[in-house]
GROMACS .gro file of C-alpha atoms in nm:
model
   81
    1MET     CA    1  11.819  21.526  20.718
    2ARG     CA    2  11.471  21.504  20.869
    3ASN     CA    3  11.404  21.162  20.716
    4THR     CA    4  11.743  21.024  20.824
    5MET     CA    5  11.709  21.141  21.186
    6THR     CA    6  11.350  21.017  21.203
    7ASN     CA    7  11.469  20.671  21.096
    8LEU     CA    8  11.763  20.672  21.338
    9TRP     CA    9  11.569  20.795  21.640
   10HIS     CA   10  11.268  20.564  21.573
   11SER     CA   11  11.044  20.745  21.825
   12LEU     CA   12  10.995  21.049  21.605
   13GLU     CA   13  10.719  21.065  21.350
   14GLU     CA   14  10.736  21.262  21.027
   15GLY     CA   15  10.698  21.632  21.090
   16GLN     CA   16  10.837  21.633  21.444
   17ILE     CA   17  11.169  21.772  21.323
   18SER     CA   18  11.128  22.134  21.218
   19ASN     CA   19  11.370  22.332  21.003
   20LEU     CA   20  11.429  22.664  21.184
   21GLY     CA   21  11.660  22.801  20.915
   22GLY     CA   22  12.021  22.900  20.965
   23LYS     CA   23  12.124  22.531  20.967
   24ARG     CA   24  11.915  22.472  21.282
   25PHE     CA   25  11.651  22.209  21.338
   26MET     CA   26  11.423  22.145  21.634
   27SER     CA   27  11.310  21.795  21.730
   28LYS     CA   28  11.005  21.736  21.946
   29PHE     CA   29  11.009  21.435  22.177
   30PHE     CA   30  10.700  21.319  22.364
   31TYR     CA   31  10.877  21.090  22.612
   32GLU     CA   32  11.166  21.170  22.845
   33GLY     CA   33  11.324  20.833  22.768
   34ASP     CA   34  11.340  20.915  22.397
   35ILE     CA   35  11.536  21.238  22.442
   36ASP     CA   36  11.760  21.067  22.698
   37ARG     CA   37  11.837  20.793  22.445
   38VAL     CA   38  11.926  21.050  22.177
   39GLU     CA   39  12.139  21.259  22.415
   40ASN     CA   40  12.325  20.953  22.540
   41GLY     CA   41  12.395  20.849  22.180
   42VAL     CA   42  12.596  21.163  22.098
   43SER     CA   43  12.816  21.260  21.925
   44TRP     CA   44  12.589  21.246  21.628
   45THR     CA   45  12.705  21.342  21.284
   46PHE     CA   46  12.519  21.397  20.962
   47ASN     CA   47  12.712  21.395  20.634
   48ASN     CA   48  13.034  21.427  20.837
   49HIS     CA   49  12.906  21.737  21.020
   50LEU     CA   50  12.866  21.738  21.398
   51LEU     CA   51  12.511  21.773  21.528
   52ALA     CA   52  12.517  21.995  21.835
   53ILE     CA   53  12.232  21.891  22.063
   54HIS     CA   54  12.077  22.115  22.329
   55ARG     CA   55  11.776  22.041  22.550
   56LEU     CA   56  11.565  22.354  22.510
   57LYS     CA   57  11.415  22.510  22.822
   58GLU     CA   58  11.071  22.674  22.818
   59ASP     CA   59  11.193  23.034  22.800
   60GLU     CA   60  11.477  22.979  22.550
   61ASP     CA   61  11.475  23.096  22.191
   62PRO     CA   62  11.616  22.812  21.977
   63LEU     CA   63  11.775  23.062  21.738
   64GLN     CA   64  11.969  23.232  22.021
   65ILE     CA   65  12.132  22.921  22.171
   66PRO     CA   66  12.510  22.923  22.110
   67LEU     CA   67  12.579  22.575  21.974
   68VAL     CA   68  12.955  22.587  22.029
   69THR     CA   69  13.029  22.288  22.255
   70ALA     CA   70  12.991  21.913  22.230
   71ASN     CA   71  13.058  21.628  22.470
   72PHE     CA   72  13.298  21.359  22.359
   73TRP     CA   73  13.399  21.033  22.521
   74VAL     CA   74  13.764  20.949  22.466
   75GLN     CA   75  13.930  20.618  22.546
   76VAL     CA   76  14.310  20.616  22.560
   77HIS     CA   77  14.522  20.300  22.561
   78ASP     CA   78  14.885  20.225  22.645
   79LEU     CA   79  14.979  20.551  22.815
   80PRO     CA   80  15.323  20.539  22.975
   81PRO     CA   81  15.319  20.560  23.358
   0.00000   0.00000   0.00000
C-alpha cells in the first residue's frame, strides 16, 4: 500500500507513510497544498477498501481516532419533480 499511495500522491517520498498497525497508516505531508489535494481527491480506495482520511491534530493519538465516516459526492440525474 505504501508504494501505491506514494506513487498516487506524488509529493510523498518513500518512508513518509508509516504503518501504525491495526490496519492504520499515517502519512506525513510537508506542504499544506499536498494534503489539501489528497483530501479533495477522496473517496480513495485501495484494493476495493475505503481509505478513511483524517487530518490529525497535534494532541490526537492516531490509534484512538474513530475512522467511521467518509465524505461522498453524489450526482443524481432525472429525478421527477
